Structures are given as C-alpha cells and as structure tokens.
Amino acid sequence: MSNQEIAERLYDIADMLEIEGVQWEPRAYRTAAMTISTLNTDITIFYNEGKLTELEGVGKSIAKSVEEYIKTGKISKYEKLKKKYPVDFEAFRRIRGLGPKRIYTLYKKLGVKDVDGLKAAVDGHKIRELDGFGEKSEEEMDKNLKTFSRLKENRKPLGFVMDYAENIVSRLRSSGFFDTVELAGSVRRMKDTVGDFDILTASYEPEKAVDFFSRLKEVRGIVVKGPTKTTVDLDIGLSCDMRVVEKASFGSALQYFTGNKDHNIKLRKIAISKGFKLNEYGVFRGKKQVAGSTEAEVYKSLGLEVMPPELRENMGEIEASQKHRLPKVVDYAEIRGDLHVHTKDSDGANTLEEIASAAERLGRKYIALTNHSVGLRIANGLDAARFAALNKKIDKFNESGGIRVLKGVELEILKDGSLDLPGSILKDLDFVVGALHQNLKMSPRDLTDRLLRAINSGMITAVAHPTDRIIGEREALPLDFDRIFDACEKNGVLLEIDGFPSRSDLPFDLVKKAKEHGGIRFSLGSDSHRLEHLKFIRLATAIARRGWLTKDDVVNTLDYKGVLKLKR
Ligand code: DGT
Ligand code: CA
Ligand code: CA
C-alpha cells in the first residue's frame, strides 16, 4: 500500500461527500489527502508510532479511516458511499472542468461511470442536451478529454518518486546481497517525469539478490524474473527493471541503461567510426574488451569526456564533449537559497518561523517568502496592508541572525498585464515574482503581450513558472518565448525554474534555449507550500543542469546580499 493510494481514496471520499452536500468534511478529507500524498515517509510508519493525528488535516475520524485502510485495505465509509456512486472519481479528477457535482449529473442522467463512458456520451452528443451543460460545454469536454488521454500516459513527476526510488536502492545496498547498486535510466538523468525505474547491480549471489529484490514490500507483481533481468510492478503504479551484470561490464552497462536512447545511438556510431563495437557489455575491438568497467573509461575510449547524466539527451552534449566545450554546469552544492516559498499567510501550511528553521536545517542560507497577492483569492492572497504587517515580522525575525528571510511576493499579473499591488508596497519588497494564474483563455498574442507588459514594468524581479504547465493536467501556455527572452534580457528580469514536481517549469529545453539567447539569468524555487516541499530545490537545480546553466547563470548561487541587488 502506498501513501498515494490512501490519498486517492480520501480524495474519493471528499468528492462523494461533496455530492451528498456535506459541509466542511470534504475540505478536511482533501487537506488530509494532500498531506499524505506529499509525505517523505511511508504513512504506516506514522500509524505504527501512533502519530497519524499529528499530520496536518488528519483528525481523529480521518485517522480511523487511514487505520482501517492500513489494516484491511478498505475504508467502510468509502465502500458505503461507493455503492451509491459507482464512478471513477480518480480519473475524472484529472479531467479539467469536471467537479463532483457535474460528475454526479453525468452519472445520474446519462449513466456515465468512467472515461470511456464519458467519451461515448461526448461522441454521441448527449452532453449538450443536459441542463446546465450545452453545446459549448460539450466541445470543451471533448477538448479536455483529448488532453487527458494525451497526458494520461503513465509517467510520474520525478520529484514525487525520487525518494521512493532512492529508498529502494539504499535497502538493496544494505541487504548484503549486492556488490554494487546504481539507479540508471531517466531517474539518473533527472528527467522531469519518469516512465519506469531502472536499477543496475552487480552481485556475487545473483539468485539471492533477485529474490531479495522481488520480495520488497513495494512489489505488487512480478512481470519477468531471470538471472540478468527482473521486472516488477510497484505499488506506486510504476514498474522497475533490475539488471544484474558482471563487474567488468558495469561501467558500460551503466552508460547504456542511463541513456537516453538517442545519446546511446550516437555513441554507437562514433564507436563504429573508430573501428570499435559498443554495447552494454563494453567497448570492443574485435573480441577484445578495451573499456567497460567504468563509465569514464567508456567515454574516454571514444574520445569523449564523461559528462553528468543530466546532460545526456542528445542535445549537442556529445559534439561539445568532442570539442572539450562542455559547460561546467551548476553544482547542487552551489545553491545557497530558495527563492520561492509560501507560508500560512497565504496558502502554505507552516509559519514563517517553522519553514525558515526547516530550511536552515537543510543548509539554506536564505529563503524568499513569496506569498500570493490579493488577486489570487483561492490562495488567500495578501493585500498591501497584510504584506506590510508580514514584512515587519520578517524584519524582526532577521534580527536574530541565522538564515535570512527575504521579503517577497508571488504577484498576480492581471488580465491586462498590470500588477496586482501598488508600487508603494512593491518597493518595500526584496523579490517580486510575477505570475499568471487566472484568466488564461486568451490568444497566444494577447497572453504574450500581457506577460511582456509585466516584464517591461520595471517592477518584477522574476517570472514565476513561465509556461504555467501542470504535468498530467494542463499544457504549457502558448507563449511566444522569443519575445519573452528579448524582454527579460532587456529588463534584467529573471526566469524562474520552479522545482515543484508537477510544475518543473521552465522545462529544461526552454532553459537551454533561453541560455543560448544570452543575457538572461535564472532563479530557482521549490514553490514550497509545506516543510516537506523544501527538498524540491534539488529538482529545480536538476533542470538548471539539464539546461546547461553554469554557476553564473543562477542567482541562487549568490549570497543574500547579491540577491538583494537584483531588485529593480
Ligand atoms: P523512461 O523510463 O521512459 O522514463 O525513460 P528511460 O530513459 O529510463 O527509458 P527506458 O527505461 O526505456 O530505458 C532505459 C535506458 O536503456 C534508456 O535511457 C537507454 C537504454 N535503451 C532502452 N532501449 C534502447 C534502445 O532501443 N537502444 C538503445 N541504444 N538504448 C536503449
Ligand atoms: Ca526508465
Ligand atoms: Ca526501463
């Protein structure tokens, strides 16, 4: 059982209670579900320690539901409601524009229970006849269904599954059955989404090693089990390939299974052009292995420098490596601060003191509190007066020394491109991140003009999560990035790399384009809404590396005084 599964059941209960017209409870279930889905540790650990009710949003009654699920795999409250509403809420939650009430109407009037049923109803033009829906809403639903199908491809945002993968690796390492264990594949490349996990191992006792692996508590089913390759399905809904190779081939196997595929294909061509053969067992001249035990040796034998896995996407890294022109990408340890953090003051879960000291424990030297501005009502955005009060608290906090808290805002860029707060308050802030969250149904031209007006205003420091995509839910806005890059350069406005897993925005390919444009710097943020999210700065840094950014390109490598000077 996974945290994610429990969270989905709690979300289901919330949806069904909302249909029942119950007050408050749906909200409580959703808060608890959100908490559980973003925990670092297995929920059963909290249960075993009797600490369920210490989790945010988990009261006594929800704790009982969770306990029931852990013990029996079922929640009676859920089962009872589900009899009344036999509907695939989990899938419908991922389709835009479908709240519980509308789902209920579709079920009651048309018998729609799942995505296929909804497709059939849309195709048969049944939706337009429903009260409160109409032709336009049918067309909209058709569009959203298509997006859903495109996005549904079962990939998970890396940041949500990274700890889980690393935890498996560390248990394999300490089991005693393995000589070497390494993550490979897209996780090692730190790609923003993951299709499956790839683990590469060497072992003197391969049979016992494979047995140990296939008996991990996360394993739901075994797809194939053999001495060199085992594939299992995991409880988080991804599968995992585990390979056992000889030590003499470990480097070439690690290179091969790290990929990506296009990078590998190009390497193999280079090998052939030099009279070698390259595969997962090594680099060969005739039958003789000339390299294979380490990755560095493999690259070197092909006349290349070894490069960070994050760069291996066949985006020019092989050519750069041949010419000894690989960038020295920013190191994870060079990131000193986090420039996008929320507190309770808007829609975060923690107080300023809580999140600042957690960040300090994690080694950050500073954080910028970037709470939402007043125009974002659903996030409890702050008006000028509340910002002024919060800023006083921050000044007071900073008197104690230690981690430095910067006064910031995630500022709504309004429909016409004007800003949500007056200059009189913005001038008192240290870090202003302008964001598009609302009224996004505009032409590409109007959207771009709107963002440009904000960039040209001289009032914002950075553009928050610039494409506004939500992985699995919403596609990138159709912005004209050539114009945006020009404006950022001209105005010295930073582009943000938001490391929150479902955002991962800017995506790495646009980061690389922006870097090639020249004259643009970048700010990294975890977009934390609770303590557990602070770790997402690592994901933002990974995107920076994948976009070939160096230390100088990333303002988070400055000390806080350096960041204060960016203010305009
Ligand atoms: P994913 O799982 O979709 O997130 O992405 P990857 O990159 O982990 O892909 P995966 O798991 O299918 O394969 C792992 C690595 O194995 C991949 O990065 C490169 C290598 N590989 C897989 N298939 C091929 C292939 O047909 N040719 C070559 N040269 N390499 C391959
Ligand atoms: Ca993979
Ligand atoms: Ca794989």
PDB file of C-alpha atoms and ligand atoms in Angstrom, residues 155 184-189 193-199 239-241 243 257-258, ligand 2:
ATOM      1  CA  ARG A 155       4.558   8.992 -16.294  1.00  0.00           C
ATOM      2  CA  ALA A 184      20.048   4.350 -14.126  1.00  0.00           C
ATOM      3  CA  GLY A 185      17.532   5.452 -16.761  1.00  0.00           C
ATOM      4  CA  SER A 186      15.539   8.657 -16.656  1.00  0.00           C
ATOM      5  CA  VAL A 187      15.834   8.955 -12.865  1.00  0.00           C
ATOM      6  CA  ARG A 188      19.610   9.153 -13.085  1.00  0.00           C
ATOM      7  CA  ARG A 189      19.302  11.746 -15.844  1.00  0.00           C
ATOM      8  CA  THR A 193       8.960  12.696 -15.497  1.00  0.00           C
ATOM      9  CA  VAL A 194       9.648   9.008 -15.113  1.00  0.00           C
ATOM     10  CA  GLY A 195       8.175   6.111 -17.099  1.00  0.00           C
ATOM     11  CA  ASP A 196       9.831   3.322 -15.111  1.00  0.00           C
ATOM     12  CA  PHE A 197      12.754   2.848 -12.743  1.00  0.00           C
ATOM     13  CA  ASP A 198      15.961   1.186 -13.911  1.00  0.00           C
ATOM     14  CA  ILE A 199      18.319  -0.233 -11.318  1.00  0.00           C
ATOM     15  CA  SER A 239       7.394  -0.758 -12.846  1.00  0.00           C
ATOM     16  CA  CYS A 240      11.048  -1.295 -12.103  1.00  0.00           C
ATOM     17  CA  ASP A 241      13.688  -3.052 -14.191  1.00  0.00           C
ATOM     18  CA  ARG A 243      19.585  -5.868 -14.016  1.00  0.00           C
ATOM     19  CA  PHE A 257      20.960   1.922 -19.248  1.00  0.00           C
ATOM     20  CA  THR A 258      21.314   5.578 -18.323  1.00  0.00           C
TER      21      THR A 258
HETATM   22 CA    CA B   2      13.248   4.018 -17.182  1.00  0.00          CA
END
